[in-house]
Amino acid sequence: MVDPSEQTRAELKRAVEATYQGAGVLLADDALTTGSSLVLEHAHPRDAAGLPLNGREVGRPEIFDLVVTREGCVLIHQRSGQRTVLRTARCVPRR
């Protein structure tokens, strides 16, 4: 993704959150600007002392790939195959 605007970052956030049925996610401002994969780890709930509530975390991260197609920039959730065209994003293929 090249030079994402606030509108583009908001669209990306909405697309990722839609995969999680609207659950909030926190994305860096430079998400998908230096690479084509976005890896999201699940939040690890902690107690008042900062210790994990669930013990060892064995869940896998969620991975999204950004690809350039005739439609434009398309975000693909690897596990589900869900595809979202990012209408406000401008992408260039990596060489």
PDB file of C-alpha atoms in Angstrom:
ATOM      1  CA  MET A   1       0.000   0.000   0.000  1.00  0.00           C
ATOM      2  CA  VAL A   2       1.385   3.388  -0.924  1.00  0.00           C
ATOM      3  CA  ASP A   3       0.826   6.586   1.096  1.00  0.00           C
ATOM      4  CA  PRO A   4      -2.307   5.487   2.996  1.00  0.00           C
ATOM      5  CA  SER A   5      -4.618   8.289   4.108  1.00  0.00           C
ATOM      6  CA  GLU A   6      -6.621   8.350   7.325  1.00  0.00           C
ATOM      7  CA  GLN A   7      -9.583   7.221   5.221  1.00  0.00           C
ATOM      8  CA  THR A   8      -7.570   4.261   3.876  1.00  0.00           C
ATOM      9  CA  ARG A   9      -6.421   3.245   7.357  1.00  0.00           C
ATOM     10  CA  ALA A  10     -10.020   3.421   8.612  1.00  0.00           C
ATOM     11  CA  GLU A  11     -11.193   1.286   5.671  1.00  0.00           C
ATOM     12  CA  LEU A  12      -8.469  -1.294   6.413  1.00  0.00           C
ATOM     13  CA  LYS A  13      -9.466  -1.363  10.093  1.00  0.00           C
ATOM     14  CA  ARG A  14     -13.153  -1.889   9.178  1.00  0.00           C
ATOM     15  CA  ALA A  15     -12.236  -4.709   6.787  1.00  0.00           C
ATOM     16  CA  VAL A  16     -10.193  -6.527   9.430  1.00  0.00           C
ATOM     17  CA  GLU A  17     -12.842  -5.970  12.109  1.00  0.00           C
ATOM     18  CA  ALA A  18     -15.526  -7.383   9.803  1.00  0.00           C
ATOM     19  CA  THR A  19     -13.628 -10.673   9.839  1.00  0.00           C
ATOM     20  CA  TYR A  20     -13.995 -10.692  13.629  1.00  0.00           C
ATOM     21  CA  GLN A  21     -17.706  -9.812  13.590  1.00  0.00           C
ATOM     22  CA  GLY A  22     -16.954  -6.228  14.581  1.00  0.00           C
ATOM     23  CA  ALA A  23     -14.512  -6.906  17.429  1.00  0.00           C
ATOM     24  CA  GLY A  24     -12.064  -4.011  17.729  1.00  0.00           C
ATOM     25  CA  VAL A  25      -8.503  -4.349  16.481  1.00  0.00           C
ATOM     26  CA  LEU A  26      -5.475  -2.125  16.900  1.00  0.00           C
ATOM     27  CA  LEU A  27      -3.418  -1.551  13.748  1.00  0.00           C
ATOM     28  CA  ALA A  28      -0.216   0.423  13.320  1.00  0.00           C
ATOM     29  CA  ASP A  29      -0.384   3.479  11.059  1.00  0.00           C
ATOM     30  CA  ASP A  30       2.118   1.812   8.725  1.00  0.00           C
ATOM     31  CA  ALA A  31       0.266  -1.517   8.477  1.00  0.00           C
ATOM     32  CA  LEU A  32       0.739  -3.068   5.002  1.00  0.00           C
ATOM     33  CA  THR A  33       3.018  -0.254   3.799  1.00  0.00           C
ATOM     34  CA  THR A  34       6.286  -2.194   4.012  1.00  0.00           C
ATOM     35  CA  GLY A  35       5.004  -5.671   3.193  1.00  0.00           C
ATOM     36  CA  SER A  36       1.981  -7.502   1.887  1.00  0.00           C
ATOM     37  CA  SER A  37       1.106  -9.577   4.967  1.00  0.00           C
ATOM     38  CA  LEU A  38      -0.626  -8.469   8.141  1.00  0.00           C
ATOM     39  CA  VAL A  39      -0.283 -10.777  11.153  1.00  0.00           C
ATOM     40  CA  LEU A  40      -2.655 -10.236  14.081  1.00  0.00           C
ATOM     41  CA  GLU A  41      -2.146 -11.914  17.409  1.00  0.00           C
ATOM     42  CA  HIS A  42      -5.039 -12.446  19.773  1.00  0.00           C
ATOM     43  CA  ALA A  43      -5.158 -10.300  22.906  1.00  0.00           C
ATOM     44  CA  HIS A  44      -3.813 -11.991  26.003  1.00  0.00           C
ATOM     45  CA  PRO A  45      -6.004 -11.117  29.020  1.00  0.00           C
ATOM     46  CA  ARG A  46      -3.984 -10.480  32.176  1.00  0.00           C
ATOM     47  CA  ASP A  47      -4.767 -10.246  35.876  1.00  0.00           C
ATOM     48  CA  ALA A  48      -4.032  -7.243  38.122  1.00  0.00           C
ATOM     49  CA  ALA A  49      -0.420  -8.436  38.541  1.00  0.00           C
ATOM     50  CA  GLY A  50       0.070  -8.617  34.787  1.00  0.00           C
ATOM     51  CA  LEU A  51       0.103 -12.410  34.610  1.00  0.00           C
ATOM     52  CA  PRO A  52      -1.738 -14.189  31.781  1.00  0.00           C
ATOM     53  CA  LEU A  53      -5.168 -15.407  32.858  1.00  0.00           C
ATOM     54  CA  ASN A  54      -5.173 -18.410  30.544  1.00  0.00           C
ATOM     55  CA  GLY A  55      -1.641 -19.618  31.108  1.00  0.00           C
ATOM     56  CA  ARG A  56       0.189 -20.500  27.926  1.00  0.00           C
ATOM     57  CA  GLU A  57      -1.349 -19.096  24.731  1.00  0.00           C
ATOM     58  CA  VAL A  58      -1.615 -21.739  22.011  1.00  0.00           C
ATOM     59  CA  GLY A  59      -3.858 -19.896  19.540  1.00  0.00           C
ATOM     60  CA  ARG A  60      -2.563 -19.120  16.075  1.00  0.00           C
ATOM     61  CA  PRO A  61      -2.323 -15.569  14.777  1.00  0.00           C
ATOM     62  CA  GLU A  62      -4.688 -14.389  12.043  1.00  0.00           C
ATOM     63  CA  ILE A  63      -2.975 -13.580   8.755  1.00  0.00           C
ATOM     64  CA  PHE A  64      -4.192 -11.260   6.010  1.00  0.00           C
ATOM     65  CA  ASP A  65      -2.546 -10.823   2.607  1.00  0.00           C
ATOM     66  CA  LEU A  66      -2.798  -7.740   0.426  1.00  0.00           C
ATOM     67  CA  VAL A  67      -2.781  -8.492  -3.300  1.00  0.00           C
ATOM     68  CA  VAL A  68      -3.144  -6.349  -6.396  1.00  0.00           C
ATOM     69  CA  THR A  69      -5.821  -7.502  -8.845  1.00  0.00           C
ATOM     70  CA  ARG A  70      -7.860  -5.916 -11.619  1.00  0.00           C
ATOM     71  CA  GLU A  71     -10.260  -4.854  -8.863  1.00  0.00           C
ATOM     72  CA  GLY A  72      -7.480  -2.952  -7.087  1.00  0.00           C
ATOM     73  CA  CYS A  73      -6.086  -3.635  -3.626  1.00  0.00           C
ATOM     74  CA  VAL A  74      -7.678  -6.789  -2.214  1.00  0.00           C
ATOM     75  CA  LEU A  75      -7.285  -7.899   1.408  1.00  0.00           C
ATOM     76  CA  ILE A  76      -7.565 -11.677   1.850  1.00  0.00           C
ATOM     77  CA  HIS A  77      -7.998 -13.409   5.209  1.00  0.00           C
ATOM     78  CA  GLN A  78      -5.925 -16.607   4.873  1.00  0.00           C
ATOM     79  CA  ARG A  79      -8.006 -18.868   7.130  1.00  0.00           C
ATOM     80  CA  SER A  80     -11.461 -18.020   5.763  1.00  0.00           C
ATOM     81  CA  GLY A  81     -10.569 -16.819   2.270  1.00  0.00           C
ATOM     82  CA  GLN A  82     -12.736 -13.725   2.844  1.00  0.00           C
ATOM     83  CA  ARG A  83     -11.813 -11.046   0.282  1.00  0.00           C
ATOM     84  CA  THR A  84     -12.329  -7.303   0.682  1.00  0.00           C
ATOM     85  CA  VAL A  85     -11.537  -4.721  -1.976  1.00  0.00           C
ATOM     86  CA  LEU A  86     -10.007  -1.646  -0.345  1.00  0.00           C
ATOM     87  CA  ARG A  87     -11.539   1.104  -2.467  1.00  0.00           C
ATOM     88  CA  THR A  88      -9.497   4.001  -1.068  1.00  0.00           C
ATOM     89  CA  ALA A  89      -6.127   2.224  -1.055  1.00  0.00           C
ATOM     90  CA  ARG A  90      -3.466   2.629  -3.692  1.00  0.00           C
ATOM     91  CA  CYS A  91      -1.227  -0.406  -4.137  1.00  0.00           C
ATOM     92  CA  VAL A  92       1.754  -1.266  -6.256  1.00  0.00           C
ATOM     93  CA  PRO A  93       3.064  -4.788  -6.804  1.00  0.00           C
ATOM     94  CA  ARG A  94       6.385  -5.693  -5.192  1.00  0.00           C
ATOM     95  CA  ARG A  95       9.196  -6.671  -7.500  1.00  0.00           C
TER      96      ARG A  95
END
